Amino acid sequence: MAEVKLYGWWSSPFTHRIEVALKLKGVEYEFISEDVRNKSPSLLKYNPVLKKIPVLVHNGKPICESLVILEYIDETWEVGPSLLPKDPYERAMVRFWAKLLDEKCFPAMRNAFLSIGEEQEKAKEESTELLKFLEGTLSGNKFFGGDTIGMVDIVANFISYWFIIVQELAGLQVLTKEKFPKLCEWMDEYLNSDIIRENLPHKDKLTAIYQARFLDAAAANAAVAGGGGSPK
Amino acid sequence: MAPEKELVQLIGFWGSPYVLSVRWALKLKGIEYEYHEENLLKKSPLLLQYNPVYKKVPVLLHNGKPLVESLMIIQYIDETWKQNPLQPQDPYERAKTLFWAKFAHEKCIAPMVSSFFKIGEEQEKCVKEACEHLRTLESALEEGKRFFGGETIGFVDIAAAWMGCWARIIEEILSVKLIDEEKMPRLIAWFSNVVEVPALKECMPPTQNLLEHNIKFRKFLVAAAERLQSVPLTGN
């Protein structure tokens, strides 16, 4: 029986974060694919509260929520690069940015992709404001973590890859080189670094599923606008 | 070991439960600090300078360096001052406490607070959501244990047990039911166990003052109902 199991889904940026962290630490693990449309008894047993992926199971003990899992990995496997700094103030800064990314950036950027009209404009503005904060923290550093990849880089993964794909699908101009030169440089560094480059989900497959989601959302928005039915 | 000259300052609002949870952490650690009361209707340049992203209280300043967001501030306090640890040493146990503190904040407290800013169907939805998650939190509490993690007060207690008091205030003002005596006996006992700890009780603002303040606040929100937005007067 594997000591470390990761329940996740190939296309999820949250799952991807954990895979990257485990690989950076050189931890061997068993990946168990979980389709959240058809949750397995194991997933419901290990995450009865939120019923979501990713879930890390270490020696039979489950840890849920990607930010919690990342801290757990860093504290449990002290070999390999540190995902969080040792200094308490710098750790607090890492947690601050991670929370901002998940609670504000992710929903805003998702809405910018899936909504239309005024809601979309608002989401685009919010995304831009948040990206400005991120751009500001990258002064002179290759990564948010400094010279090496850290927790903030890993948590910001959805910006570097997933958002770029959906931005193109939706014809958005939110994250551009002109507006965010440092973030774009960071994206290049991040996506081209060893562990990341070798472990990204296949771009065409990812594009296909987001294209389907985009079309579904567009149809639902059109139905609402035309008064023809309720949105999904 | 903390350096000899420590300056700890807390920017807060007397009626904010998030500020209260930070005061609890500071109190339990025996940390002396200066307190600055903020007028949330007219935020000071200082607050906007130290928390430009969220513009909220609490803000902790440690030797001039700002920290924001109550859960993160409490983690920082625990990692900087090692006496009376609030979090377990074991990484798995620590992950569990972090999970439940975040769950309490994001799933119980957030919809509870949201309900206060809403009316009609939207309010009902928030109340329903809060109740559902409070029942989950109830099941996470162990029978017979005084505090969340056992017999010693800890991270989840400081982060979230104040919600009992605020839930009662919301119930009274909105005429809704959040805490079910029959279905949530462990929660009710837990709320009481935590707030009755003498050091923590000392920091609690008088319930009557909180009630009066929030009645006024609710009237203000109802009057502006057409343009109701999330006004972060109670911090985060």
Tab-separated table of C-alpha atoms in Angstrom:
chain	number	residue	atom	x	y	z
A	1	MET	CA	0.000	0.000	0.000
A	2	ALA	CA	1.406	3.413	-0.996
A	3	GLU	CA	2.307	5.671	1.904
A	4	VAL	CA	1.187	8.784	0.057
A	5	LYS	CA	-1.913	8.986	-2.089
A	6	LEU	CA	-3.266	11.971	-3.950
A	7	TYR	CA	-6.905	12.043	-4.958
A	8	GLY	CA	-7.278	14.521	-7.782
A	9	TRP	CA	-8.274	15.266	-11.330
A	10	TRP	CA	-5.934	15.807	-14.255
A	11	SER	CA	-7.357	19.164	-15.316
A	12	SER	CA	-7.665	20.778	-11.893
A	13	PRO	CA	-5.135	23.510	-11.058
A	14	PHE	CA	-5.698	22.729	-7.362
A	15	THR	CA	-4.656	19.113	-7.888
A	16	HIS	CA	-1.737	20.269	-9.989
A	17	ARG	CA	-0.446	22.369	-7.100
A	18	ILE	CA	-0.117	19.307	-4.922
A	19	GLU	CA	1.545	17.235	-7.618
A	20	VAL	CA	4.125	19.981	-8.120
A	21	ALA	CA	4.788	20.246	-4.388
A	22	LEU	CA	5.220	16.487	-3.971
A	23	LYS	CA	7.523	16.295	-6.993
A	24	LEU	CA	9.613	19.257	-5.809
A	25	LYS	CA	10.083	17.417	-2.516
A	26	GLY	CA	10.853	14.148	-4.278
A	27	VAL	CA	7.940	12.377	-2.567
A	28	GLU	CA	6.646	9.253	-4.282
A	29	TYR	CA	2.904	9.023	-4.387
A	30	GLU	CA	0.033	7.174	-5.950
A	31	PHE	CA	-2.303	9.348	-8.012
A	32	ILE	CA	-5.940	8.347	-7.821
A	33	SER	CA	-8.115	9.958	-10.434
A	34	GLU	CA	-11.391	11.295	-9.079
A	35	ASP	CA	-14.099	12.515	-11.392
A	36	VAL	CA	-16.059	14.887	-9.190
A	37	ARG	CA	-19.164	14.286	-11.269
A	38	ASN	CA	-19.060	10.733	-9.942
A	39	LYS	CA	-17.421	10.800	-6.524
A	40	SER	CA	-15.947	7.573	-5.227
A	41	PRO	CA	-16.679	6.152	-1.764
A	42	SER	CA	-12.987	6.764	-0.940
A	43	LEU	CA	-13.240	10.479	-1.680
A	44	LEU	CA	-16.390	10.781	0.410
A	45	LYS	CA	-14.666	8.877	3.217
A	46	TYR	CA	-11.529	11.042	3.156
A	47	ASN	CA	-13.262	14.377	2.594
A	48	PRO	CA	-16.741	13.963	4.067
A	49	VAL	CA	-17.020	17.671	4.900
A	50	LEU	CA	-16.302	19.330	1.565
A	51	LYS	CA	-16.332	16.306	-0.792
A	52	LYS	CA	-13.723	17.925	-3.027
A	53	ILE	CA	-10.357	17.227	-4.543
A	54	PRO	CA	-7.462	17.401	-3.977
A	55	VAL	CA	-7.131	15.194	-0.921
A	56	LEU	CA	-3.746	14.010	0.243
A	57	VAL	CA	-3.774	10.796	2.242
A	58	HIS	CA	-0.571	10.189	4.191
A	59	ASN	CA	-0.339	6.862	6.009
A	60	GLY	CA	-4.122	6.648	5.880
A	61	LYS	CA	-4.664	10.142	7.299
A	62	PRO	CA	-6.432	12.607	5.004
A	63	ILE	CA	-5.575	16.266	4.549
A	64	CYS	CA	-7.947	18.479	2.564
A	65	GLU	CA	-7.864	21.948	0.971
A	66	SER	CA	-4.886	22.723	-1.237
A	67	LEU	CA	-3.432	25.540	0.879
A	68	VAL	CA	-3.580	23.355	3.998
A	69	ILE	CA	-2.047	20.434	2.088
A	70	LEU	CA	0.828	22.590	0.805
A	71	GLU	CA	1.751	23.692	4.336
A	72	TYR	CA	1.486	20.100	5.537
A	73	ILE	CA	3.820	18.871	2.770
A	74	ASP	CA	6.349	21.568	3.606
A	75	GLU	CA	6.331	20.720	7.299
A	76	THR	CA	6.363	16.960	6.873
A	77	TRP	CA	9.053	16.571	4.214
A	78	GLU	CA	11.914	18.816	5.132
A	79	VAL	CA	14.101	17.597	2.259
A	80	GLY	CA	14.074	19.489	-1.002
A	81	PRO	CA	13.234	23.171	-1.446
A	82	SER	CA	11.154	24.936	1.214
A	83	LEU	CA	7.744	25.956	-0.011
A	84	LEU	CA	7.403	28.525	2.765
A	85	PRO	CA	10.150	30.674	4.297
A	86	LYS	CA	11.291	30.019	7.877
A	87	ASP	CA	10.820	33.604	9.074
A	88	PRO	CA	7.320	34.073	10.610
A	89	TYR	CA	6.756	37.469	8.931
A	90	GLU	CA	7.689	36.168	5.506
A	91	ARG	CA	5.477	33.129	6.102
A	92	ALA	CA	2.613	35.483	6.894
A	93	MET	CA	3.234	37.315	3.598
A	94	VAL	CA	3.162	34.023	1.673
A	95	ARG	CA	-0.134	33.082	3.318
A	96	PHE	CA	-1.536	36.533	2.529
A	97	TRP	CA	-0.776	36.226	-1.195
A	98	ALA	CA	-1.978	32.619	-1.321
A	99	LYS	CA	-5.288	33.637	0.233
A	100	LEU	CA	-5.664	36.615	-2.097
A	101	LEU	CA	-5.016	34.384	-5.091
A	102	ASP	CA	-7.615	31.827	-4.061
A	103	GLU	CA	-10.323	34.004	-2.549
A	104	LYS	CA	-10.186	36.984	-4.877
A	105	CYS	CA	-8.120	36.372	-8.029
A	106	PHE	CA	-9.477	32.955	-8.918
A	107	PRO	CA	-13.189	33.834	-8.704
A	108	ALA	CA	-12.687	37.175	-10.470
A	109	MET	CA	-10.758	35.576	-13.313
A	110	ARG	CA	-13.251	32.738	-13.613
A	111	ASN	CA	-16.094	35.257	-13.834
A	112	ALA	CA	-14.205	37.273	-16.432
A	113	PHE	CA	-14.188	34.115	-18.560
A	114	LEU	CA	-17.717	32.844	-17.961
A	115	SER	CA	-19.890	35.936	-17.594
A	116	ILE	CA	-21.041	38.570	-20.039
A	117	GLY	CA	-22.041	42.226	-20.099
A	118	GLU	CA	-21.761	44.307	-16.962
A	119	GLU	CA	-20.833	41.341	-14.779
A	120	GLN	CA	-17.963	40.508	-17.084
A	121	GLU	CA	-16.739	44.106	-17.170
A	122	LYS	CA	-16.739	44.192	-13.394
A	123	ALA	CA	-14.871	40.883	-13.218
A	124	LYS	CA	-12.300	42.094	-15.734
A	125	GLU	CA	-11.717	45.288	-13.738
A	126	GLU	CA	-11.382	43.353	-10.499
A	127	SER	CA	-8.962	40.880	-12.093
A	128	THR	CA	-6.856	43.757	-13.419
A	129	GLU	CA	-6.686	45.455	-10.009
A	130	LEU	CA	-5.646	42.219	-8.332
A	131	LEU	CA	-3.049	41.426	-10.980
A	132	LYS	CA	-1.565	44.885	-10.380
A	133	PHE	CA	-0.940	43.930	-6.749
A	134	LEU	CA	0.770	40.736	-7.865
A	135	GLU	CA	2.838	42.565	-10.477
A	136	GLY	CA	4.036	44.898	-7.745
A	137	THR	CA	5.417	42.079	-5.585
A	138	LEU	CA	7.643	40.680	-8.321
A	139	SER	CA	10.237	43.467	-8.207
A	140	GLY	CA	13.436	41.974	-9.600
A	141	ASN	CA	12.726	38.381	-8.569
A	142	LYS	CA	12.465	35.411	-10.870
A	143	PHE	CA	9.699	33.895	-8.759
A	144	PHE	CA	7.328	35.072	-6.037
A	145	GLY	CA	9.450	32.846	-3.787
A	146	GLY	CA	12.679	34.629	-4.811
A	147	ASP	CA	15.261	32.612	-6.739
A	148	THR	CA	13.365	29.365	-6.357
A	149	ILE	CA	9.741	28.321	-6.692
A	150	GLY	CA	7.745	28.709	-3.503
A	151	MET	CA	4.183	28.338	-2.322
A	152	VAL	CA	2.921	31.562	-3.935
A	153	ASP	CA	4.253	30.494	-7.352
A	154	ILE	CA	2.539	27.137	-6.961
A	155	VAL	CA	-0.758	28.697	-5.853
A	156	ALA	CA	-0.598	31.216	-8.726
A	157	ASN	CA	-0.379	28.325	-11.195
A	158	PHE	CA	-3.872	28.958	-12.533
A	159	ILE	CA	-2.825	32.390	-13.751
A	160	SER	CA	0.195	31.104	-15.652
A	161	TYR	CA	-1.545	28.377	-17.615
A	162	TRP	CA	-5.266	27.911	-17.062
A	163	PHE	CA	-6.176	31.584	-17.300
A	164	ILE	CA	-4.053	32.109	-20.407
A	165	ILE	CA	-6.021	29.340	-22.129
A	166	VAL	CA	-9.447	30.679	-21.129
A	167	GLN	CA	-8.422	34.266	-21.845
A	168	GLU	CA	-7.728	33.325	-25.435
A	169	LEU	CA	-11.002	31.376	-25.731
A	170	ALA	CA	-13.018	34.313	-24.473
A	171	GLY	CA	-11.070	36.908	-26.451
A	172	LEU	CA	-10.027	38.791	-23.323
A	173	GLN	CA	-7.088	41.158	-23.026
A	174	VAL	CA	-6.754	41.127	-19.249
A	175	LEU	CA	-3.281	39.642	-18.768
A	176	THR	CA	-1.035	41.102	-21.462
A	177	LYS	CA	2.691	41.746	-21.724
A	178	GLU	CA	2.074	45.475	-22.107
A	179	LYS	CA	0.057	45.732	-18.912
A	180	PHE	CA	1.918	43.138	-16.833
A	181	PRO	CA	5.501	42.685	-18.061
A	182	LYS	CA	6.810	41.197	-14.803
A	183	LEU	CA	3.937	38.731	-14.446
A	184	CYS	CA	4.483	37.590	-18.037
A	185	GLU	CA	8.191	37.109	-17.347
A	186	TRP	CA	7.297	35.149	-14.224
A	187	MET	CA	4.943	32.974	-16.273
A	188	ASP	CA	7.733	32.114	-18.691
A	189	GLU	CA	10.132	31.252	-15.869
A	190	TYR	CA	7.528	29.221	-14.034
A	191	LEU	CA	6.229	27.272	-17.005
A	192	ASN	CA	9.740	26.528	-18.240
A	193	SER	CA	11.124	25.313	-14.934
A	194	ASP	CA	11.810	21.572	-14.809
A	195	ILE	CA	9.120	20.078	-12.617
A	196	ILE	CA	6.394	22.388	-13.907
A	197	ARG	CA	7.157	21.943	-17.597
A	198	GLU	CA	7.117	18.157	-17.297
A	199	ASN	CA	3.845	18.025	-15.404
A	200	LEU	CA	1.397	20.409	-17.022
A	201	PRO	CA	-1.905	19.003	-18.252
A	202	HIS	CA	-2.076	18.645	-22.016
A	203	LYS	CA	-2.908	22.046	-23.521
A	204	ASP	CA	-5.210	20.796	-26.273
A	205	LYS	CA	-7.198	18.593	-23.899
A	206	LEU	CA	-7.522	21.451	-21.418
A	207	THR	CA	-8.540	23.876	-24.181
A	208	ALA	CA	-11.239	21.457	-25.310
A	209	ILE	CA	-12.908	21.216	-21.902
A	210	TYR	CA	-12.773	24.967	-21.308
A	211	GLN	CA	-14.129	25.594	-24.782
A	212	ALA	CA	-17.093	23.382	-23.901
A	213	ARG	CA	-17.580	25.268	-20.625
A	214	PHE	CA	-17.357	28.599	-22.414
A	215	LEU	CA	-19.993	27.547	-24.946
A	216	ASP	CA	-22.256	26.226	-22.186
A	217	ALA	CA	-21.949	29.501	-20.294
A	218	ALA	CA	-22.583	31.527	-23.450
A	219	ALA	CA	-25.718	29.485	-24.181
A	220	ALA	CA	-26.944	29.904	-20.612
A	221	ASN	CA	-26.271	33.655	-20.719
A	222	ALA	CA	-28.115	33.921	-24.037
A	223	ALA	CA	-31.074	31.973	-22.638
A	224	VAL	CA	-31.294	34.324	-19.667
A	225	ALA	CA	-30.985	37.401	-21.867
A	226	GLY	CA	-33.664	36.073	-24.213
A	227	GLY	CA	-35.914	35.129	-21.283
A	228	GLY	CA	-35.937	31.586	-22.636
A	229	GLY	CA	-35.003	29.640	-19.529
A	230	SER	CA	-33.013	29.495	-16.338
A	231	PRO	CA	-29.207	29.432	-16.403
A	232	LYS	CA	-27.343	26.227	-15.449
B	1	MET	CA	13.873	34.721	21.385
B	2	ALA	CA	12.081	38.049	20.869
B	3	PRO	CA	14.374	41.117	20.781
B	4	GLU	CA	14.434	43.404	23.832
B	5	LYS	CA	12.570	46.320	22.295
B	6	GLU	CA	9.317	45.040	20.860
B	7	LEU	CA	6.626	47.309	19.556
B	8	VAL	CA	3.314	45.612	18.997
B	9	GLN	CA	0.383	47.696	17.826
B	10	LEU	CA	-3.126	46.661	16.931
B	11	ILE	CA	-5.390	48.734	14.685
B	12	GLY	CA	-8.939	47.684	15.380
B	13	PHE	CA	-12.586	48.457	15.882
B	14	TRP	CA	-14.193	47.754	19.275
B	15	GLY	CA	-17.166	45.921	17.725
B	16	SER	CA	-15.201	43.655	15.373
B	17	PRO	CA	-15.055	39.956	16.285
B	18	TYR	CA	-12.003	39.501	14.070
B	19	VAL	CA	-10.173	42.138	16.098
B	20	LEU	CA	-11.390	40.383	19.250
B	21	SER	CA	-9.866	37.071	18.144
B	22	VAL	CA	-6.478	38.778	17.671
B	23	ARG	CA	-6.793	40.420	21.103
B	24	TRP	CA	-7.511	36.978	22.538
B	25	ALA	CA	-4.339	35.590	20.979
B	26	LEU	CA	-2.249	38.497	22.276
B	27	LYS	CA	-3.773	38.126	25.739
B	28	LEU	CA	-3.145	34.388	25.956
B	29	LYS	CA	0.470	34.921	24.953
B	30	GLY	CA	0.891	37.750	27.462
B	31	ILE	CA	1.982	40.203	24.770
B	32	GLU	CA	1.774	43.903	25.556
B	33	TYR	CA	0.525	46.080	22.771
B	34	GLU	CA	-0.775	49.524	21.885
B	35	TYR	CA	-4.317	49.653	20.625
B	36	HIS	CA	-5.553	52.163	18.038
B	37	GLU	CA	-9.288	52.465	17.524
B	38	GLU	CA	-10.275	52.960	13.926
B	39	ASN	CA	-13.356	54.859	12.716
B	40	LEU	CA	-14.561	52.510	10.010
B	41	LEU	CA	-16.858	55.140	8.521
B	42	LYS	CA	-13.842	57.333	7.907
B	43	LYS	CA	-10.819	55.048	7.524
B	44	SER	CA	-7.515	56.563	8.525
B	45	PRO	CA	-4.629	57.028	6.062
B	46	LEU	CA	-2.695	54.702	8.365
B	47	LEU	CA	-5.137	51.825	7.847
B	48	LEU	CA	-5.212	52.371	4.095
B	49	GLN	CA	-1.412	52.462	4.034
B	50	TYR	CA	-0.985	49.259	6.042
B	51	ASN	CA	-3.819	47.322	4.409
B	52	PRO	CA	-4.163	48.691	0.889
B	53	VAL	CA	-5.603	45.465	-0.518
B	54	TYR	CA	-8.475	44.789	1.897
B	55	LYS	CA	-8.652	48.128	3.761
B	56	LYS	CA	-9.934	46.301	6.851
B	57	VAL	CA	-9.236	45.785	10.523
B	58	PRO	CA	-7.541	44.071	12.293
B	59	VAL	CA	-4.047	45.117	11.323
B	60	LEU	CA	-1.219	44.039	13.594
B	61	LEU	CA	2.024	45.978	13.440
B	62	HIS	CA	5.084	44.222	14.818
B	63	ASN	CA	8.022	46.594	14.970
B	64	GLY	CA	6.322	48.572	12.216
B	65	LYS	CA	5.701	45.613	9.906
B	66	PRO	CA	2.009	45.128	9.094
B	67	LEU	CA	0.059	41.876	9.184
B	68	VAL	CA	-3.552	41.532	8.072
B	69	GLU	CA	-6.362	38.952	8.073
B	70	SER	CA	-7.171	37.612	11.533
B	71	LEU	CA	-6.351	33.915	10.965
B	72	MET	CA	-2.978	34.794	9.501
B	73	ILE	CA	-2.277	37.252	12.287
B	74	ILE	CA	-3.018	34.563	14.896
B	75	GLN	CA	-0.746	32.086	13.090
B	76	TYR	CA	1.986	34.739	13.033
B	77	ILE	CA	1.561	35.457	16.742
B	78	ASP	CA	1.777	31.735	17.499
B	79	GLU	CA	4.912	31.258	15.410
B	80	THR	CA	6.670	34.359	16.759
B	81	TRP	CA	5.916	34.033	20.467
B	82	LYS	CA	6.418	30.417	21.497
B	83	GLN	CA	4.871	30.481	24.986
B	84	ASN	CA	1.357	28.984	25.415
B	85	PRO	CA	1.237	27.451	21.947
B	86	LEU	CA	-2.106	27.784	20.179
B	87	GLN	CA	-1.438	25.258	17.429
B	88	PRO	CA	-0.383	21.629	17.851
B	89	GLN	CA	3.236	20.654	17.163
B	90	ASP	CA	2.391	17.645	15.016
B	91	PRO	CA	1.981	18.627	11.314
B	92	TYR	CA	-1.127	16.473	10.828
B	93	GLU	CA	-2.855	17.840	13.916
B	94	ARG	CA	-1.866	21.336	12.853
B	95	ALA	CA	-3.329	20.762	9.386
B	96	LYS	CA	-6.585	19.635	11.016
B	97	THR	CA	-6.837	22.786	13.148
B	98	LEU	CA	-6.071	24.984	10.138
B	99	PHE	CA	-8.741	23.164	8.129
B	100	TRP	CA	-11.412	23.653	10.811
B	101	ALA	CA	-10.489	27.285	11.485
B	102	LYS	CA	-10.823	28.015	7.754
B	103	PHE	CA	-14.064	25.998	7.595
B	104	ALA	CA	-15.508	27.941	10.522
B	105	HIS	CA	-14.572	31.247	8.887
B	106	GLU	CA	-15.487	30.497	5.292
B	107	LYS	CA	-18.518	28.260	5.719
B	108	CYS	CA	-20.139	29.270	9.014
B	109	ILE	CA	-19.144	32.840	9.795
B	110	ALA	CA	-19.089	34.230	6.250
B	111	PRO	CA	-22.723	33.322	5.399
B	112	MET	CA	-23.813	34.387	8.887
B	113	VAL	CA	-22.252	37.799	8.375
B	114	SER	CA	-23.561	37.983	4.796
B	115	SER	CA	-27.104	37.424	6.016
B	116	PHE	CA	-26.794	40.630	8.009
B	117	PHE	CA	-26.115	42.579	4.818
B	118	LYS	CA	-28.998	41.090	2.870
B	119	ILE	CA	-32.774	41.037	2.775
B	120	GLY	CA	-35.498	38.656	1.662
B	121	GLU	CA	-34.646	35.515	-0.266
B	122	GLU	CA	-30.918	36.204	-0.363
B	123	GLN	CA	-30.867	36.533	3.397
B	124	GLU	CA	-32.760	33.271	3.812
B	125	LYS	CA	-30.244	31.538	1.571
B	126	CYS	CA	-27.332	32.781	3.718
B	127	VAL	CA	-29.032	31.711	6.937
B	128	LYS	CA	-29.756	28.242	5.526
B	129	GLU	CA	-26.147	27.885	4.406
B	130	ALA	CA	-24.799	28.974	7.782
B	131	CYS	CA	-27.054	26.514	9.632
B	132	GLU	CA	-26.025	23.626	7.421
B	133	HIS	CA	-22.359	24.267	8.054
B	134	LEU	CA	-22.869	24.907	11.760
B	135	ARG	CA	-24.300	21.391	11.971
B	136	THR	CA	-21.102	20.114	10.351
B	137	LEU	CA	-19.010	22.070	12.849
B	138	GLU	CA	-21.110	20.554	15.632
B	139	SER	CA	-20.132	17.097	14.450
B	140	ALA	CA	-16.449	18.073	14.484
B	141	LEU	CA	-16.589	18.876	18.185
B	142	GLU	CA	-15.878	15.928	20.446
B	143	GLU	CA	-18.321	15.079	23.210
B	144	GLY	CA	-17.060	15.996	26.628
B	145	LYS	CA	-14.097	18.080	25.467
B	146	ARG	CA	-13.972	21.594	26.824
B	147	PHE	CA	-12.301	23.164	23.808
B	148	PHE	CA	-12.020	22.288	20.141
B	149	GLY	CA	-8.735	20.426	20.457
B	150	GLY	CA	-9.178	19.083	23.977
B	151	GLU	CA	-8.621	20.522	27.407
B	152	THR	CA	-6.326	23.380	26.398
B	153	ILE	CA	-7.505	26.432	24.526
B	154	GLY	CA	-6.165	26.624	20.983
B	155	PHE	CA	-6.248	28.045	17.504
B	156	VAL	CA	-9.778	27.097	16.458
B	157	ASP	CA	-11.234	28.332	19.757
B	158	ILE	CA	-9.586	31.747	19.387
B	159	ALA	CA	-10.358	31.973	15.690
B	160	ALA	CA	-14.028	31.101	15.843
B	161	ALA	CA	-15.768	30.535	19.173
B	162	TRP	CA	-16.818	34.193	19.328
B	163	MET	CA	-19.362	33.387	16.629
B	164	GLY	CA	-21.860	32.231	19.261
B	165	CYS	CA	-22.245	35.749	20.621
B	166	TRP	CA	-22.515	37.359	17.207
B	167	ALA	CA	-24.944	34.678	16.015
B	168	ARG	CA	-27.310	35.554	18.893
B	169	ILE	CA	-27.129	39.242	17.998
B	170	ILE	CA	-27.900	38.485	14.343
B	171	GLU	CA	-30.777	36.215	15.400
B	172	GLU	CA	-32.298	38.945	17.524
B	173	ILE	CA	-31.984	41.725	14.972
B	174	LEU	CA	-33.018	39.745	11.886
B	175	SER	CA	-35.519	37.462	13.657
B	176	VAL	CA	-33.850	34.371	12.220
B	177	LYS	CA	-32.661	31.129	13.778
B	178	LEU	CA	-28.999	30.193	13.451
B	179	ILE	CA	-28.176	28.218	16.586
B	180	ASP	CA	-30.475	25.269	17.137
B	181	GLU	CA	-30.495	24.270	20.834
B	182	GLU	CA	-31.555	20.732	20.046
B	183	LYS	CA	-29.221	20.063	17.136
B	184	MET	CA	-26.168	22.030	18.326
B	185	PRO	CA	-25.613	21.285	22.036
B	186	ARG	CA	-21.858	20.802	21.641
B	187	LEU	CA	-21.475	24.097	19.766
B	188	ILE	CA	-23.408	25.935	22.452
B	189	ALA	CA	-21.262	24.388	25.215
B	190	TRP	CA	-18.091	25.188	23.240
B	191	PHE	CA	-19.054	28.838	22.710
B	192	SER	CA	-19.648	29.209	26.416
B	193	ASN	CA	-16.496	27.337	27.486
B	194	VAL	CA	-14.318	29.632	25.426
B	195	VAL	CA	-15.858	33.029	26.190
B	196	GLU	CA	-16.032	32.214	29.909
B	197	VAL	CA	-12.234	31.815	30.144
B	198	PRO	CA	-11.437	34.816	32.388
B	199	ALA	CA	-8.644	36.223	30.200
B	200	LEU	CA	-10.909	36.101	27.168
B	201	LYS	CA	-14.009	37.337	28.933
B	202	GLU	CA	-12.084	40.487	29.925
B	203	CYS	CA	-11.637	41.384	26.261
B	204	MET	CA	-15.286	40.896	25.246
B	205	PRO	CA	-17.162	44.103	24.452
B	206	PRO	CA	-20.429	44.315	26.454
B	207	THR	CA	-23.194	42.434	24.618
B	208	GLN	CA	-25.613	45.313	25.082
B	209	ASN	CA	-23.214	47.703	23.337
B	210	LEU	CA	-22.761	45.232	20.487
B	211	LEU	CA	-26.503	44.829	20.153
B	212	GLU	CA	-27.159	48.580	20.082
B	213	HIS	CA	-24.383	49.188	17.603
B	214	ASN	CA	-25.586	46.458	15.262
B	215	ILE	CA	-29.235	47.531	15.477
B	216	LYS	CA	-28.149	50.973	14.257
B	217	PHE	CA	-25.943	49.404	11.614
B	218	ARG	CA	-28.752	47.186	10.351
B	219	LYS	CA	-31.089	50.202	10.074
B	220	PHE	CA	-28.452	51.954	8.012
B	221	LEU	CA	-28.119	48.912	5.734
B	222	VAL	CA	-31.863	48.492	5.275
B	223	ALA	CA	-32.199	52.175	4.384
B	224	ALA	CA	-29.562	51.689	1.694
B	225	ALA	CA	-31.021	48.302	0.602
B	226	GLU	CA	-31.331	49.234	-3.040
B	227	ARG	CA	-27.599	49.804	-3.303
B	228	LEU	CA	-26.587	47.078	-0.791
B	229	GLN	CA	-22.994	46.084	-1.208
B	230	SER	CA	-20.513	44.243	1.045
B	231	VAL	CA	-19.452	46.956	3.437
B	232	PRO	CA	-16.572	45.496	5.400
B	233	LEU	CA	-17.182	47.296	8.673
B	234	THR	CA	-16.686	44.176	10.766
B	235	GLY	CA	-13.260	43.390	9.324
B	236	ASN	CA	-11.988	39.965	8.363
